[in-house]
CSV table of C-alpha atoms and ligand atoms in Angstrom, one decimal:
chain,number,residue,atom,x,y,z
A,1,MET,CA,136.0,42.7,59.1
A,2,ILE,CA,136.9,42.7,62.8
A,3,THR,CA,140.1,41.0,63.9
A,4,VAL,CA,140.6,39.7,67.4
A,5,GLN,CA,144.0,38.4,68.4
A,6,VAL,CA,144.3,35.4,70.7
A,7,ASP,CA,147.6,36.2,72.6
A,8,LEU,CA,149.5,33.1,73.3
A,9,GLY,CA,153.1,34.0,72.6
A,10,GLU,CA,154.5,32.2,69.5
A,11,ARG,CA,151.1,30.4,69.2
A,12,SER,CA,149.1,33.6,68.9
A,13,TYR,CA,146.6,33.7,66.1
A,14,PRO,CA,143.9,36.0,64.6
A,15,VAL,CA,140.2,35.5,64.6
A,16,LEU,CA,138.5,37.3,61.7
A,17,VAL,CA,134.9,38.0,62.2
A,18,GLY,CA,132.6,39.4,59.6
A,19,ALA,CA,130.6,38.7,56.4
A,20,GLY,CA,132.7,36.9,53.9
A,21,ALA,CA,135.5,36.1,56.4
A,22,ARG,CA,136.0,32.6,54.9
A,23,HIS,CA,137.3,34.3,51.7
A,24,ARG,CA,140.4,35.4,53.6
A,25,LEU,CA,141.5,31.8,53.9
A,26,LEU,CA,144.6,32.1,51.7
A,27,GLU,CA,146.1,34.9,53.6
A,28,VAL,CA,145.9,33.1,57.0
A,29,LEU,CA,147.4,29.8,55.8
A,30,PRO,CA,150.8,28.9,57.2
A,31,VAL,CA,153.7,30.1,55.1
A,32,GLY,CA,154.9,27.3,52.9
A,33,ALA,CA,151.8,25.1,53.1
A,34,ARG,CA,151.5,23.3,49.8
A,35,ARG,CA,148.3,21.4,50.4
A,36,ALA,CA,145.1,21.9,52.4
A,37,ALA,CA,142.9,19.0,53.7
A,38,VAL,CA,139.5,20.6,54.0
A,39,VAL,CA,137.3,18.6,56.5
A,40,THR,CA,133.6,19.1,56.5
A,41,SER,CA,130.3,17.2,56.9
A,42,PRO,CA,127.3,16.5,54.7
A,43,GLY,CA,124.8,19.3,55.1
A,44,ILE,CA,127.4,22.0,55.8
A,45,ASP,CA,127.2,23.9,52.5
A,46,VAL,CA,129.9,26.5,53.1
A,47,PRO,CA,132.4,26.3,50.3
A,48,VAL,CA,135.9,27.5,50.9
A,49,ASP,CA,138.8,28.0,48.5
A,50,PRO,CA,142.2,27.6,50.1
A,51,GLY,CA,143.9,28.9,47.0
A,52,ILE,CA,146.5,26.1,47.1
A,53,GLU,CA,146.1,22.4,46.1
A,54,HIS,CA,143.4,21.0,48.3
A,55,ARG,CA,141.0,18.1,48.7
A,56,THR,CA,137.8,17.8,50.7
A,57,PHE,CA,137.4,15.0,53.3
A,58,ALA,CA,133.8,14.5,54.4
A,59,MET,CA,133.3,13.2,57.9
A,60,PRO,CA,129.9,11.9,59.0
A,61,ALA,CA,127.5,14.5,60.6
A,62,GLY,CA,126.3,14.7,64.2
A,63,GLU,CA,127.6,14.1,67.7
A,64,GLU,CA,127.7,10.3,67.0
A,65,ALA,CA,130.5,11.0,64.5
A,66,LYS,CA,132.7,12.5,67.2
A,67,HIS,CA,134.7,9.4,68.2
A,68,LEU,CA,138.2,8.0,67.7
A,69,GLY,CA,137.1,5.9,64.6
A,70,THR,CA,136.5,9.2,62.7
A,71,VAL,CA,139.9,10.5,63.8
A,72,GLU,CA,141.5,7.3,62.5
A,73,ASP,CA,139.6,7.6,59.2
A,74,LEU,CA,140.7,11.2,58.7
A,75,CYS,CA,144.3,10.5,59.5
A,76,ARG,CA,144.4,7.5,57.2
A,77,ASP,CA,142.8,9.4,54.4
A,78,TRP,CA,145.2,12.3,54.8
A,79,ALA,CA,148.1,9.8,54.8
A,80,ALA,CA,146.9,8.2,51.6
A,81,TRP,CA,146.7,11.6,50.0
A,82,GLY,CA,150.2,12.5,51.2
A,83,LEU,CA,149.4,15.3,53.6
A,84,THR,CA,152.6,16.4,55.5
A,85,ARG,CA,153.3,18.3,58.7
A,86,GLY,CA,154.2,21.3,56.5
A,87,ASP,CA,150.7,21.4,55.1
A,88,VAL,CA,147.4,22.5,56.7
A,89,VAL,CA,144.0,21.2,57.7
A,90,VAL,CA,141.0,23.4,57.3
A,91,ALA,CA,138.0,22.4,59.4
A,92,VAL,CA,134.7,23.8,58.1
A,93,GLY,CA,131.6,23.1,60.2
A,94,GLY,CA,130.2,23.2,63.7
A,95,GLY,CA,131.8,22.1,66.9
A,96,VAL,CA,131.7,18.4,66.0
A,97,VAL,CA,133.8,19.1,62.9
A,98,THR,CA,136.2,21.6,64.5
A,99,ASP,CA,136.7,19.4,67.6
A,100,THR,CA,137.2,16.2,65.7
A,101,ALA,CA,139.3,17.6,62.8
A,102,GLY,CA,141.2,19.7,65.3
A,103,PHE,CA,142.1,16.7,67.3
A,104,ALA,CA,143.1,14.7,64.2
A,105,ALA,CA,145.3,17.7,63.2
A,106,ALA,CA,146.9,17.7,66.8
A,107,ILE,CA,148.1,14.1,66.5
A,108,TYR,CA,148.6,13.6,62.7
A,109,HIS,CA,152.4,13.6,62.1
A,110,ARG,CA,152.6,14.8,65.8
A,111,GLY,CA,150.8,18.0,64.8
A,112,VAL,CA,149.8,19.7,61.6
A,113,PRO,CA,148.5,23.3,61.5
A,114,VAL,CA,144.7,23.8,61.5
A,115,VAL,CA,142.5,26.7,60.5
A,116,HIS,CA,139.0,26.6,61.8
A,117,VAL,CA,136.1,28.0,59.8
A,118,PRO,CA,133.2,27.6,62.3
A,119,THR,CA,129.8,27.7,60.5
A,120,THR,CA,127.5,27.7,63.6
A,121,LEU,CA,127.0,30.5,66.1
A,122,LEU,CA,128.1,28.1,68.9
A,123,GLY,CA,131.3,27.3,67.0
A,124,GLN,CA,132.1,30.9,66.4
A,125,VAL,CA,131.6,32.1,70.0
A,126,ASP,CA,133.0,29.0,71.7
A,127,ALA,CA,134.0,25.7,70.2
A,128,ALA,CA,136.5,26.9,67.5
A,129,ILE,CA,138.3,29.4,69.8
A,130,GLY,CA,140.8,28.5,72.4
A,131,GLY,CA,142.4,25.3,71.2
A,132,LYS,CA,140.3,22.6,73.0
A,133,THR,CA,140.0,19.7,70.6
A,134,GLY,CA,138.8,16.1,71.2
A,135,VAL,CA,136.2,13.4,70.8
A,136,ASN,CA,133.9,11.3,72.9
A,137,LEU,CA,134.2,7.9,74.4
A,138,PRO,CA,131.3,5.6,75.3
A,139,GLU,CA,132.2,6.5,78.9
A,140,GLY,CA,131.7,10.2,78.4
A,141,LYS,CA,132.0,13.3,76.2
A,142,ASN,CA,135.3,14.9,75.3
A,143,LEU,CA,137.3,12.4,77.3
A,144,VAL,CA,140.1,12.1,74.7
A,145,GLY,CA,141.6,15.3,73.3
A,146,ALA,CA,144.4,17.8,73.2
A,147,PHE,CA,145.0,21.5,73.4
A,148,TRP,CA,145.9,22.4,69.9
A,149,GLN,CA,145.6,26.0,69.0
A,150,PRO,CA,144.5,26.8,65.4
A,151,CYS,CA,146.7,29.1,63.3
A,152,ALA,CA,143.7,31.2,62.5
A,153,VAL,CA,139.9,31.2,62.9
A,154,LEU,CA,137.5,32.6,60.3
A,155,CYS,CA,134.0,33.4,61.7
A,156,ASP,CA,132.0,34.1,58.6
A,157,ILE,CA,128.7,35.8,59.6
A,158,GLU,CA,127.2,34.9,56.2
A,159,ALA,CA,127.4,31.2,57.2
A,160,LEU,CA,124.9,31.9,60.0
A,161,GLU,CA,122.2,33.1,57.6
A,162,THR,CA,121.3,29.6,56.5
A,163,LEU,CA,121.5,27.9,59.9
A,164,PRO,CA,118.4,26.0,61.0
A,165,PRO,CA,116.6,28.1,63.7
A,166,TRP,CA,117.2,25.5,66.4
A,167,GLU,CA,120.9,25.6,65.7
A,168,TYR,CA,121.0,29.4,65.9
A,169,ARG,CA,119.1,29.3,69.1
A,170,SER,CA,121.5,26.9,70.6
A,171,GLY,CA,124.3,29.3,69.8
A,172,LEU,CA,122.5,32.2,71.5
A,173,GLY,CA,122.5,30.2,74.8
A,174,GLU,CA,126.3,29.9,74.6
A,175,MET,CA,126.4,33.6,73.6
A,176,ALA,CA,124.3,34.7,76.6
A,177,LYS,CA,126.9,33.6,79.1
A,178,TYR,CA,129.3,36.2,77.9
A,179,ALA,CA,126.9,38.9,79.1
A,180,PHE,CA,128.0,37.9,82.6
A,181,LEU,CA,131.6,37.4,81.8
A,182,GLY,CA,132.2,41.1,81.0
A,183,VAL,CA,130.6,41.8,77.6
A,184,ASP,CA,128.4,44.9,78.1
A,185,HIS,CA,125.2,45.5,76.2
A,186,LEU,CA,125.6,42.2,74.3
A,187,PRO,CA,122.0,41.9,73.2
A,188,ASP,CA,122.1,45.4,71.7
A,189,LEU,CA,125.1,44.7,69.4
A,190,PRO,CA,124.8,43.9,65.7
A,191,LEU,CA,125.6,40.2,65.1
A,192,ASP,CA,129.2,40.6,63.9
A,193,GLU,CA,130.1,42.9,66.8
A,194,ALA,CA,128.4,40.6,69.2
A,195,VAL,CA,130.3,37.6,67.9
A,196,ALA,CA,133.6,39.6,68.0
A,197,ALA,CA,132.9,40.8,71.5
A,198,CYS,CA,132.3,37.2,72.7
A,199,VAL,CA,135.5,36.0,70.9
A,200,ALA,CA,137.5,38.9,72.5
A,201,CYS,CA,136.2,37.9,75.9
A,202,LYS,CA,137.1,34.2,75.4
A,203,ALA,CA,140.4,35.2,73.9
A,204,GLU,CA,141.3,37.2,77.0
A,205,VAL,CA,140.4,34.3,79.3
A,206,VAL,CA,142.3,31.7,77.2
A,207,ALA,CA,145.4,34.0,77.0
A,208,ALA,CA,145.4,34.1,80.8
A,209,ASP,CA,144.8,30.4,81.4
A,210,GLU,CA,145.2,28.3,78.3
A,211,ARG,CA,145.2,24.9,80.0
A,212,GLU,CA,142.3,25.6,82.4
A,213,GLY,CA,144.4,25.7,85.6
A,214,GLY,CA,141.9,28.0,87.1
A,215,ARG,CA,140.3,31.0,85.4
A,216,ARG,CA,139.3,29.3,82.2
A,217,ALA,CA,136.7,27.4,84.2
A,218,VAL,CA,134.5,30.6,84.1
A,219,LEU,CA,133.8,29.7,80.4
A,220,ASN,CA,131.7,26.9,81.9
A,221,TYR,CA,129.3,29.4,83.4
A,222,GLY,CA,125.8,27.8,83.2
A,223,HIS,CA,127.3,24.5,82.2
A,224,THR,CA,127.0,22.4,85.4
A,225,LEU,CA,123.2,22.1,85.2
A,226,ALA,CA,123.5,22.0,81.4
A,227,HIS,CA,125.8,19.0,81.4
A,228,ALA,CA,123.6,17.2,84.0
A,229,LEU,CA,120.5,17.7,81.8
A,230,GLU,CA,122.4,16.5,78.8
A,231,THR,CA,123.8,13.5,80.6
A,232,ALA,CA,120.4,12.5,81.9
A,233,GLY,CA,119.5,12.3,78.2
A,234,ARG,CA,115.7,12.4,78.6
A,235,TYR,CA,115.2,16.1,78.0
A,236,ASP,CA,114.6,17.5,74.5
A,237,LEU,CA,117.1,20.3,74.8
A,238,ARG,CA,119.9,21.7,72.5
A,239,HIS,CA,123.1,22.4,74.3
A,240,GLY,CA,122.6,26.2,74.3
A,241,GLU,CA,119.0,25.8,75.6
A,242,ALA,CA,120.4,23.7,78.5
A,243,VAL,CA,123.1,26.4,79.1
A,244,ALA,CA,120.3,29.0,79.2
A,245,ILE,CA,118.5,27.2,81.9
A,246,GLY,CA,121.9,26.6,83.6
A,247,LEU,CA,122.6,30.4,83.7
A,248,VAL,CA,119.3,31.2,85.4
A,249,TYR,CA,119.9,28.3,87.8
A,250,ALA,CA,123.4,29.6,88.6
A,251,ALA,CA,122.0,33.0,89.2
A,252,GLU,CA,119.3,31.8,91.6
A,253,LEU,CA,121.8,29.6,93.4
A,254,ALA,CA,124.2,32.6,93.7
A,255,ARG,CA,121.3,34.7,95.2
A,256,ALA,CA,120.4,31.9,97.6
A,257,LEU,CA,124.1,31.9,98.8
A,258,GLY,CA,124.0,35.7,99.2
A,259,ARG,CA,126.5,36.3,96.5
A,260,ILE,CA,124.3,38.4,94.2
A,261,ASP,CA,121.0,40.4,94.7
A,262,GLY,CA,117.6,40.1,93.0
A,263,GLU,CA,118.4,42.8,90.4
A,264,ARG,CA,121.4,40.7,89.2
A,265,VAL,CA,119.1,37.6,88.9
A,266,ALA,CA,116.6,39.7,87.0
A,267,GLU,CA,119.4,40.7,84.6
A,268,HIS,CA,120.1,37.1,83.9
A,269,ARG,CA,116.4,36.5,83.2
A,270,ARG,CA,116.3,39.6,80.9
A,271,VAL,CA,119.3,38.5,78.8
A,272,VAL,CA,118.2,34.8,78.6
A,273,GLY,CA,114.5,35.7,78.0
A,274,GLY,CA,115.5,38.4,75.5
A,275,TYR,CA,117.0,35.6,73.4
A,276,ASP,CA,113.8,33.7,73.7
A,277,LEU,CA,115.6,30.8,75.5
A,278,PRO,CA,114.1,28.6,78.2
A,279,MET,CA,114.3,29.6,81.9
A,280,THR,CA,112.6,26.8,83.6
A,281,VAL,CA,113.7,23.2,84.1
A,282,PRO,CA,112.0,20.6,81.7
A,283,PRO,CA,108.8,19.0,82.8
A,284,GLY,CA,109.3,15.7,84.6
A,285,LEU,CA,112.7,16.7,85.9
A,286,ASP,CA,114.0,14.4,88.7
A,287,PRO,CA,115.9,16.8,91.1
A,288,ASP,CA,117.7,14.0,93.0
A,289,GLU,CA,119.0,12.5,89.8
A,290,VAL,CA,120.2,15.9,88.6
A,291,VAL,CA,121.9,16.7,92.0
A,292,ASP,CA,123.7,13.3,91.7
A,293,LEU,CA,124.8,14.2,88.2
A,294,PHE,CA,126.3,17.5,89.4
A,295,ALA,CA,128.8,15.5,91.4
A,296,ARG,CA,129.9,13.6,88.3
A,297,ASP,CA,130.5,16.8,86.2
A,298,LYS,CA,134.1,16.6,85.0
A,299,LYS,CA,134.8,20.2,86.3
A,300,ALA,CA,134.0,18.9,89.8
A,301,VAL,CA,137.5,18.8,91.3
A,302,GLU,CA,136.1,18.0,94.7
A,303,GLY,CA,132.5,18.1,95.9
A,304,VAL,CA,130.2,19.9,93.6
A,305,THR,CA,131.9,22.9,91.9
A,306,PHE,CA,129.7,25.5,90.3
A,307,VAL,CA,130.7,28.6,88.5
A,308,LEU,CA,128.8,31.3,90.2
A,309,ASP,CA,128.4,35.1,89.9
A,310,GLY,CA,129.4,37.2,93.0
A,311,PRO,CA,131.1,40.3,94.2
A,312,ARG,CA,134.3,39.4,92.5
A,313,GLY,CA,132.5,38.4,89.3
A,314,VAL,CA,132.0,34.9,88.0
A,315,GLU,CA,134.3,32.3,89.7
A,316,PRO,CA,134.3,28.6,90.7
A,317,VAL,CA,132.6,27.9,94.0
A,318,ARG,CA,132.2,24.7,95.9
A,319,VAL,CA,128.6,24.0,97.0
A,320,GLU,CA,127.9,21.1,99.4
A,321,ASP,CA,124.4,21.8,100.5
A,322,ARG,CA,122.4,19.2,98.5
A,323,ARG,CA,119.1,20.5,99.9
A,324,LEU,CA,119.8,24.0,98.5
A,325,LEU,CA,120.8,22.6,95.1
A,326,ARG,CA,117.5,20.6,95.1
A,327,ALA,CA,115.3,23.5,96.3
A,328,THR,CA,116.8,25.8,93.7
A,329,LEU,CA,115.9,23.3,91.0
A,330,GLU,CA,112.4,23.1,92.4
A,331,ALA,CA,112.2,26.9,92.2
A,332,LEU,CA,112.9,26.7,88.5
A,333,ARG,CA,109.9,24.5,87.6
B,401,LIG,N1,134.2,25.7,76.0
B,401,LIG,C1,135.0,26.0,77.2
B,401,LIG,C2,136.4,26.3,76.9
B,401,LIG,O1,136.8,26.4,75.8
B,401,LIG,O2,137.2,26.3,77.8
């Protein structure tokens, strides 16, 4: 078992990574917790045993379930059961479950501890780490939420064995970005070490900038194009596939701006292609629509803000040249 510590002072917590990590649940529960509300979804067949009195609360599956109504349902069910602030929520599932149950935990009784047991690769390397919780509004994704750090995260590699191939692939897209955020030789590592290395990278960024005042934005590497493709809604892409295309796009854009050389772009293509992820924009892409959507990305503080590689590493960069953004999209057809 590999343990990675997320250092946030008195809110620090361990992330355990390895086969069977979920069986360590009892030892990471907060001292004094009498009851555990286990939140999961149909189809997530990853049993956990908190070792204290517990009840399972099923929330609906899928991104459509990530809304305020589900948060209200969870809180009301917990209240009916008598869950108190001294107890604990255990979220078992992918990003939809950990984001939604994590947000419900953040506001129930003004905050009840939560342990995340992410069961997808994407959840293990990203969603469950770092304390971002929240749900969608009809007006946009993740528009309501809270920073609520878990008291522990258990990344059980065994849970990944039964993931549908498309789900696993989506996680690889999110994983690939860490190869450019400082994780060396990522594709060569065994799965548990690769997950732990990504978690350690994210933990270091979160410890330095928990509330995304600046540096945490690097975790959105590859995401500006990915969010635009997802918002356009016409392209049949999983999140990680969209991020994979976004990584190659960001590399090409950085080269066009003279920030990196061709060898660094080739490295992006080697990593993304090595995971068998897409590197071209979807057929039928409308570049003008995508460039318009860039400006609406919620990370766009002013103008179009990309996260780009460069001599100082990956960092937010403002790009105003619409023609360049468009031409770089064309080059990825
Ligand atoms: N998923 C990006 C972050 O946690 O900041």
